[in-house]
Coordinates of N, CA and C in Angstrom, one line a residue:
M1 N 0.9 -1.4 0.0 CA -0.1 0.1 0.1 C 0.9 1.2 0.0
G2 N 1.8 1.5 1.2 CA 2.6 2.8 1.1 C 3.4 2.6 0.0
G3 N 4.2 1.3 -0.1 CA 5.3 1.2 -1.1 C 4.6 1.7 -2.7
R4 N 3.5 1.5 -3.0 CA 2.9 2.1 -4.3 C 2.6 3.6 -3.9
V5 N 2.6 4.3 -2.9 CA 2.4 5.9 -2.9 C 3.8 6.3 -3.0
R6 N 4.7 5.7 -2.4 CA 5.8 6.4 -2.6 C 6.5 6.0 -3.8
C7 N 6.0 5.1 -4.7 CA 6.5 5.0 -5.9 C 6.4 6.2 -6.8
V8 N 4.9 7.0 -6.6 CA 4.2 8.0 -7.6 C 5.1 9.4 -6.6
E9 N 5.1 9.6 -5.5 CA 5.5 10.8 -4.9 C 6.4 10.3 -3.6
E10 N 7.7 10.1 -3.5 CA 8.4 9.5 -3.2 C 8.5 10.5 -1.5
A11 N 8.4 11.5 -1.5 CA 8.4 12.6 -0.5 C 6.9 12.4 0.3
G12 N 5.6 11.8 -0.3 CA 4.3 11.7 0.6 C 4.4 10.9 1.5
V13 N 3.1 11.8 2.3 CA 2.7 11.1 3.5 C 1.8 10.1 3.3
V14 N 1.9 9.0 3.7 CA 0.9 8.0 3.5 C -0.3 7.9 4.9
L15 N -1.3 8.5 4.9 CA -2.0 8.6 6.0 C -3.1 7.4 6.1
G16 N -3.1 6.7 7.1 CA -4.0 5.3 7.4 C -5.3 5.9 7.6
A17 N -5.7 4.5 7.9 CA -7.5 4.8 8.0 C -8.0 5.7 8.9
D18 N -8.7 6.4 8.9 CA -9.3 7.5 9.7 C -10.3 7.1 10.7
L19 N -10.0 6.7 11.8 CA -10.7 6.2 12.9 C -11.5 6.9 13.4
A20 N -12.9 6.4 14.0 CA -13.6 6.8 14.7 C -13.6 6.1 15.9
H21 N -13.1 6.4 17.3 CA -13.2 5.6 18.5 C -14.2 5.2 19.1
V22 N -15.1 4.1 18.1 CA -16.3 3.6 18.6 C -16.5 1.8 18.3
G23 N -17.3 1.6 19.0 CA -17.4 -0.1 18.6 C -16.0 -0.6 18.5
E24 N -16.1 -1.5 17.7 CA -14.9 -2.5 17.9 C -13.7 -1.8 17.2
V25 N -13.2 -0.5 16.9 CA -12.2 0.0 16.2 C -10.9 -0.6 16.6
D26 N -10.7 -1.1 17.5 CA -9.6 -1.8 17.8 C -9.3 -3.2 17.1
D27 N -10.0 -3.6 17.0 CA -10.3 -4.8 16.3 C -10.1 -4.6 14.4
A28 N -10.6 -3.7 14.0 CA -10.4 -3.2 12.7 C -9.0 -2.6 12.6
L29 N -8.4 -1.9 13.5 CA -6.7 -1.2 13.3 C -6.3 -2.6 13.4
D30 N -6.6 -3.3 14.2 CA -5.6 -4.9 14.4 C -5.4 -5.4 12.7
R31 N -6.4 -5.6 11.7 CA -6.5 -5.7 10.8 C -5.5 -5.0 9.9
V32 N -5.7 -3.8 9.9 CA -5.3 -2.9 9.2 C -3.5 -2.9 9.3
L33 N -3.2 -2.8 10.8 CA -2.0 -2.9 11.1 C -1.5 -4.4 10.8
A34 N -2.0 -5.5 10.9 CA -1.4 -6.8 10.3 C -1.3 -6.7 8.9
L35 N -1.8 -5.9 8.0 CA -1.6 -6.2 6.7 C -0.5 -5.1 5.9
G36 N 0.2 -4.4 7.1 CA 1.2 -3.5 6.8 C 1.2 -2.0 7.6
A37 N 1.7 -2.5 8.4 CA 2.0 -1.4 9.4 C 3.2 -0.4 9.3
D38 N 3.9 -1.2 8.6 CA 5.1 -0.2 7.7 C 5.1 0.4 6.4
A39 N 3.6 0.3 6.5 CA 3.4 1.4 5.1 C 2.5 2.6 5.3
I40 N 2.3 2.7 6.7 CA 1.9 3.9 6.8 C 2.4 4.8 8.1
D41 N 2.2 6.4 7.6 CA 3.4 7.2 8.1 C 2.4 7.7 9.5
V42 N 1.1 8.0 9.1 CA 0.3 9.0 9.8 C -1.0 8.2 10.0
F43 N -1.6 7.8 11.7 CA -3.0 7.5 11.5 C -4.0 8.4 12.0
A44 N -5.1 8.9 11.2 CA -5.8 9.7 11.5 C -7.0 9.1 12.7
H45 N -7.2 10.1 13.2 CA -8.3 9.6 14.3 C -9.5 10.8 14.8
H46 N -10.6 10.3 14.9 CA -11.7 11.1 15.4 C -11.8 11.0 17.0
L47 N -11.8 12.2 17.4 CA -11.4 11.9 19.0 C -13.0 12.3 19.3
Y48 N -14.5 11.9 19.7 CA -15.4 12.0 20.2 C -16.3 11.1 19.9
N49 N -17.4 10.9 20.7 CA -18.6 10.2 20.5 C -19.6 10.2 21.5
D50 N -20.4 9.6 22.0 CA -21.6 9.7 22.7 C -21.0 9.5 24.1
W51 N -20.3 10.3 24.5 CA -19.3 10.4 25.9 C -20.0 11.5 26.7
P52 N -20.2 11.1 28.3 CA -20.6 12.3 28.9 C -20.2 13.7 28.9
E53 N -19.2 14.0 28.1 CA -18.5 15.1 28.2 C -19.8 15.9 27.0
N54 N -20.2 15.1 26.1 CA -21.1 15.5 24.8 C -22.2 15.7 25.2
G55 N -22.8 15.3 26.7 CA -24.2 15.2 27.1 C -24.8 13.6 26.8
H56 N -24.2 12.8 26.6 CA -24.5 11.7 26.2 C -23.8 10.4 26.8
S57 N -24.1 9.2 27.4 CA -23.2 8.5 28.1 C -23.4 7.1 27.4
G58 N -22.2 6.7 26.7 CA -21.9 5.5 25.8 C -21.9 4.2 27.1
F59 N -22.3 3.1 26.4 CA -22.6 2.0 27.2 C -21.4 1.4 28.0
D60 N -19.9 1.6 26.9 CA -18.8 0.9 27.7 C -17.9 1.8 28.3
G61 N -18.2 3.4 28.5 CA -17.1 3.9 29.5 C -16.5 4.8 28.8
D62 N -16.6 5.1 27.5 CA -15.5 5.7 26.9 C -15.6 7.5 27.1
S63 N -14.1 7.7 27.1 CA -14.3 9.0 27.6 C -13.0 9.8 26.5
F64 N -13.4 11.1 26.6 CA -12.6 11.8 25.5 C -11.3 11.7 25.9
L65 N -10.9 11.7 26.7 CA -9.3 11.7 27.3 C -8.6 10.3 26.9
Q66 N -9.2 9.4 27.4 CA -9.1 8.0 27.3 C -8.6 7.1 26.0
A67 N -9.6 7.8 24.9 CA -9.3 7.1 23.6 C -8.1 7.0 23.0
L68 N -7.0 7.9 23.1 CA -6.1 7.9 22.8 C -4.9 7.0 23.4
E69 N -5.0 7.1 24.9 CA -3.6 6.5 25.3 C -4.4 5.6 26.4
M70 N -5.3 5.5 27.0 CA -5.8 4.7 28.1 C -6.7 3.8 27.6
R71 N -6.9 2.9 28.4 CA -8.0 1.6 27.9 C -9.1 2.5 27.6
R72 N -9.9 2.0 26.8 CA -11.1 2.9 26.6 C -12.3 2.3 27.6
S73 N -12.3 1.1 28.0 CA -12.8 0.8 29.1 C -12.0 -0.4 29.8
S74 N -12.4 -0.1 31.1 CA -11.5 -1.6 31.9 C -11.9 -2.5 31.6
F75 N -12.9 -3.1 31.0 CA -13.5 -4.3 30.8 C -13.7 -4.5 29.2
T76 N -13.4 -3.5 28.4 CA -13.8 -4.0 27.0 C -12.8 -3.8 25.8
R77 N -12.4 -2.4 25.5 CA -11.7 -2.2 24.4 C -10.3 -1.6 24.4
A78 N -9.2 -1.9 23.8 CA -8.1 -1.3 24.0 C -8.0 0.1 23.1
S79 N -7.2 1.1 23.7 CA -6.8 2.5 23.3 C -6.2 2.5 22.0
L80 N -6.1 3.4 21.5 CA -5.5 3.7 20.2 C -3.8 3.2 20.5
R81 N -3.4 3.8 21.6 CA -2.0 3.6 21.9 C -1.9 2.1 21.8
E82 N -2.5 1.4 22.6 CA -2.3 0.0 23.1 C -2.1 -1.0 22.0
V83 N -3.2 -0.5 20.8 CA -2.9 -1.2 19.7 C -1.8 -1.1 18.8
L84 N -1.7 0.3 18.7 CA -0.4 0.5 17.6 C 1.0 0.0 18.7
D85 N 1.1 0.2 19.8 CA 2.1 -0.7 20.6 C 2.4 -1.9 20.1
R86 N 1.2 -2.7 19.9 CA 1.1 -4.0 19.8 C 2.0 -4.2 18.8
Y87 N 2.0 -3.5 17.5 CA 3.0 -3.7 16.0 C 4.3 -3.0 16.3
G88 N 4.6 -2.0 17.5 CA 5.8 -1.4 17.3 C 5.7 -0.6 16.4
W89 N 4.5 0.1 16.4 CA 4.3 1.2 15.5 C 4.6 2.5 16.1
T90 N 5.7 3.5 15.3 CA 5.9 5.0 16.0 C 5.7 6.4 15.3
G91 N 5.0 5.6 14.2 CA 4.4 6.9 13.5 C 3.6 7.8 14.1
E92 N 3.5 9.1 13.6 CA 2.4 10.1 14.2 C 1.0 9.6 14.2
V93 N 0.5 10.2 15.2 CA -0.9 10.0 15.3 C -1.6 11.5 15.1
W94 N -2.6 12.1 14.4 CA -3.5 13.3 13.8 C -5.0 13.1 14.6
I95 N -5.4 13.9 15.3 CA -6.8 14.0 15.7 C -7.3 14.9 14.2
T96 N -7.9 14.2 13.6 CA -8.4 14.6 12.5 C -9.8 15.2 12.2
E97 N -10.5 15.0 13.3 CA -11.7 15.5 13.6 C -11.9 15.4 15.3
T98 N -12.1 16.5 15.7 CA -12.8 16.5 17.2 C -13.4 18.1 17.6
G99 N -14.3 18.1 18.3 CA -14.9 19.5 18.6 C -15.5 19.0 19.9
Y100 N -16.5 20.1 20.3 CA -17.3 20.1 21.4 C -18.8 21.0 21.0
S101 N -19.7 20.5 21.1 CA -20.7 21.0 20.7 C -21.1 22.1 21.5
T102 N -21.6 23.3 21.7 CA -22.2 24.4 22.3 C -23.7 24.1 22.5
W103 N -24.4 23.3 22.0 CA -25.9 23.1 21.7 C -26.6 23.5 23.0
R104 N -25.8 23.3 24.3 CA -26.6 23.5 25.5 C -25.9 24.7 26.1
R105 N -25.3 25.6 25.4 CA -24.6 27.1 25.4 C -23.8 26.6 26.5
D106 N -22.9 25.7 26.5 CA -21.7 25.7 27.9 C -20.3 25.9 26.5
Q107 N -20.4 27.3 26.5 CA -18.9 27.7 25.7 C -17.9 27.6 26.6
M108 N -17.7 27.7 27.6 CA -16.5 27.6 28.4 C -16.2 26.2 28.4
E109 N -16.8 25.1 28.3 CA -16.6 23.8 27.9 C -16.1 23.6 27.0
Q110 N -16.4 24.4 25.9 CA -15.8 24.0 24.4 C -14.5 24.7 24.5
V111 N -14.2 25.9 25.2 CA -12.9 26.3 25.3 C -11.8 25.1 26.0
R112 N -12.3 24.6 27.2 CA -11.6 23.4 27.9 C -11.5 22.3 27.0
R113 N -12.4 22.0 26.2 CA -12.2 20.5 25.3 C -11.2 21.0 24.1
F114 N -10.9 22.1 23.9 CA -10.2 22.7 22.6 C -8.7 22.7 23.4
V115 N -8.8 23.0 24.5 CA -7.3 23.0 25.1 C -6.9 21.6 25.2
Q116 N -8.0 20.4 25.8 CA -7.7 19.4 25.7 C -7.3 18.3 24.5
A117 N -7.8 19.0 23.8 CA -7.5 18.0 22.5 C -6.0 19.0 21.9
L118 N -5.9 20.1 21.9 CA -4.5 20.5 21.9 C -3.4 19.7 22.4
D119 N -3.5 19.3 23.9 CA -2.6 19.2 25.0 C -2.6 17.3 24.3
A120 N -3.6 16.6 23.5 CA -3.4 15.1 23.5 C -2.3 14.9 23.1
P121 N -1.8 13.6 23.1 CA -1.1 13.0 22.8 C -0.9 12.7 21.1
A122 N -0.8 13.8 20.1 CA -1.5 13.8 18.8 C -0.2 14.9 18.3
A123 N 0.4 14.3 17.1 CA 1.3 15.9 16.4 C 0.3 16.6 16.0
R124 N -0.9 16.6 15.3 CA -1.7 17.3 14.8 C -3.0 17.3 15.4
M125 N -4.0 18.5 15.4 CA -5.1 18.3 15.6 C -6.1 19.3 15.0
F126 N -7.1 18.5 14.2 CA -8.1 19.4 13.3 C -9.5 19.6 14.3
W127 N -9.7 20.7 14.3 CA -11.5 20.9 15.3 C -12.3 20.8 14.1
Y128 N -13.6 20.4 14.6 CA -14.9 20.1 13.4 C -14.9 21.1 12.6
G129 N -14.9 22.2 13.0 CA -15.1 23.6 11.9 C -15.2 24.9 12.7
W130 N -14.4 25.8 12.0 CA -14.9 27.1 12.6 C -16.0 27.8 12.7
Q131 N -16.8 27.5 11.6 CA -18.3 27.9 12.0 C -19.3 26.8 12.3
D132 N -20.6 27.1 12.7 CA -21.6 26.3 13.0 C -22.0 26.0 11.8
L133 N -22.7 24.9 11.6 CA -23.7 24.7 10.2 C -24.6 25.5 10.3
Q134 N -24.7 25.8 8.8 CA -26.1 26.7 8.5 C -27.1 25.7 9.1
P135 N -28.6 25.9 9.5 CA -29.5 25.0 9.9 C -30.1 24.2 8.5
D136 N -30.0 24.8 7.3 CA -30.5 23.7 6.2 C -29.6 23.1 5.5
V137 N -28.6 22.9 6.4 CA -27.3 21.9 5.9 C -27.8 20.3 6.1
A138 N -27.8 19.5 5.8 CA -28.1 18.2 6.6 C -26.6 17.6 6.7
V139 N -26.3 17.0 7.7 CA -25.6 16.3 8.3 C -25.1 14.7 7.5
Q140 N -24.3 14.0 8.0 CA -24.2 12.5 7.0 C -25.5 12.0 7.3
E141 N -25.9 11.9 8.7 CA -27.3 11.0 9.1 C -28.7 11.8 8.5
G142 N -28.6 12.9 7.9 CA -29.6 13.8 7.7 C -29.8 15.0 8.5
L143 N -30.9 15.9 7.6 CA -31.1 17.0 8.5 C -31.6 16.8 10.0
W144 N -30.7 17.9 10.6 CA -31.3 17.7 12.0 C -31.5 16.7 12.7
F145 N -30.5 15.6 12.4 CA -30.1 14.0 12.9 C -29.7 14.1 14.2
D146 N -29.2 15.1 14.7 CA -28.5 15.2 16.0 C -28.2 17.2 16.3
P147 N -29.0 17.7 17.1 CA -28.3 19.1 17.0 C -27.2 19.5 17.3
R148 N -26.2 18.7 17.9 CA -25.1 18.7 18.6 C -24.0 19.0 17.0
H149 N -24.5 18.6 16.3 CA -23.8 18.8 14.9 C -23.6 20.6 14.4
Y150 N -24.7 21.1 14.6 CA -25.2 22.2 14.3 C -24.3 23.3 15.4
H151 N -23.8 22.8 15.9 CA -23.2 23.9 17.3 C -21.6 23.4 17.5
L152 N -20.7 23.1 16.6 CA -19.4 22.6 17.1 C -18.5 23.8 16.6
G153 N -19.0 24.7 16.0 CA -17.9 26.2 15.5 C -17.5 26.8 16.6
A154 N -16.4 27.4 16.3 CA -16.1 28.8 17.4 C -16.6 29.8 17.0
I155 N -17.6 30.1 15.8 CA -18.4 31.5 15.7 C -20.1 30.7 15.2
T156 N -21.0 31.2 15.5 CA -22.5 30.5 15.3 C -22.4 31.2 13.5
A157 N -23.5 30.0 13.4 CA -23.9 30.2 11.9 C -24.0 31.4 11.2
E158 N -24.4 32.3 11.8 CA -24.7 34.0 11.7 C -23.2 34.4 11.6
G159 N -22.3 34.1 12.2 CA -20.9 34.9 12.1 C -20.5 35.3 13.4
Q160 N -21.6 35.3 14.7 CA -20.7 36.0 15.7 C -20.1 35.0 16.2
P161 N -18.8 35.7 17.1 CA -17.7 34.7 17.8 C -18.2 34.6 19.0
K162 N -17.9 33.1 19.2 CA -18.4 32.3 20.5 C -17.2 32.6 21.3
L163 N -17.0 32.3 22.4 CA -16.1 32.5 23.4 C -14.7 31.8 23.2
L164 N -14.7 30.9 22.3 CA -13.7 30.4 21.8 C -13.2 31.2 21.0
A165 N -13.6 31.6 19.9 CA -13.2 32.4 18.9 C -12.7 33.7 19.9
R166 N -13.7 34.4 20.7 CA -13.3 35.8 21.0 C -11.5 35.4 21.8
M167 N -11.4 34.5 22.6 CA -10.5 34.2 23.5 C -9.1 33.9 22.4
L168 N -9.3 33.2 21.3 CA -8.0 32.8 20.5 C -7.9 34.3 19.8
A169 N -8.9 35.4 19.4 CA -8.8 36.4 18.9 C -8.0 37.5 19.7
E170 N -8.2 37.6 21.1 CA -7.9 38.3 22.2 C -6.1 37.6 22.7
G171 N -5.9 36.3 22.6 CA -4.4 35.9 23.1 C -4.0 34.9 22.6
G172 N -5.0 34.3 21.2 CA -4.4 32.8 20.9 C -4.4 31.7 22.1
V173 N -3.7 30.6 21.7 CA -3.6 29.7 22.7 C -3.4 29.9 23.8
A174 N -2.5 30.8 24.2 CA -1.9 31.4 25.6 C -3.1 31.7 26.6
R175 N -3.8 32.4 25.8 CA -5.2 33.1 26.4 C -5.9 31.9 26.9
L176 N -6.1 30.9 25.9 CA -7.2 29.9 26.3 C -6.5 29.1 27.6
R177 N -5.0 28.7 27.3 CA -4.5 28.2 28.4 C -4.7 28.8 30.1
E178 N -4.7 30.3 30.0 CA -4.5 31.2 31.3 C -6.0 30.8 31.7
V179 N -7.2 30.9 31.0 CA -8.7 30.8 31.6 C -9.1 29.2 31.9
T180 N -8.5 28.3 31.6 CA -8.5 26.8 31.7 C -7.5 26.3 32.9
R181 N -6.7 26.8 33.5 CA -5.8 26.5 34.7 C -6.8 25.9 35.9

């Protein structure tokens, strides 16, 4: 897999499967790594799900901070790091999608989650979106399937800055760290 990409573009970066840490993702990752762990430079990871921090609790006890490093649940699933370590894989992990919805109007918690995502053991972090989704835009599951999808931005759909955007404009990440200590 990676060898073929490098034949075309030697300096190219091979991004592995984009994983949402839900269900049996550790089993799927095991299969991918068994087929060619050495062919992948970076694993992409979506870091959120129906966890208490999002206003919903999942059955298996996942949490925002456990998914990358710690066991997802003490009695069920392995973390991303545990699976990668089984194969001696030392490449980068990128959080390619994460966020915190302000659908319950908790903008300070969005700031906290942004800082936590920045501090996660990943080489790069990509926030879900700068601006909330427009109300007439359907998400993957359908129009207004889940209201949380429509409130993940740092600014509202109308372009008004939320607390995260205002603090970033005031003093960047240093300002966020100052208020979340």
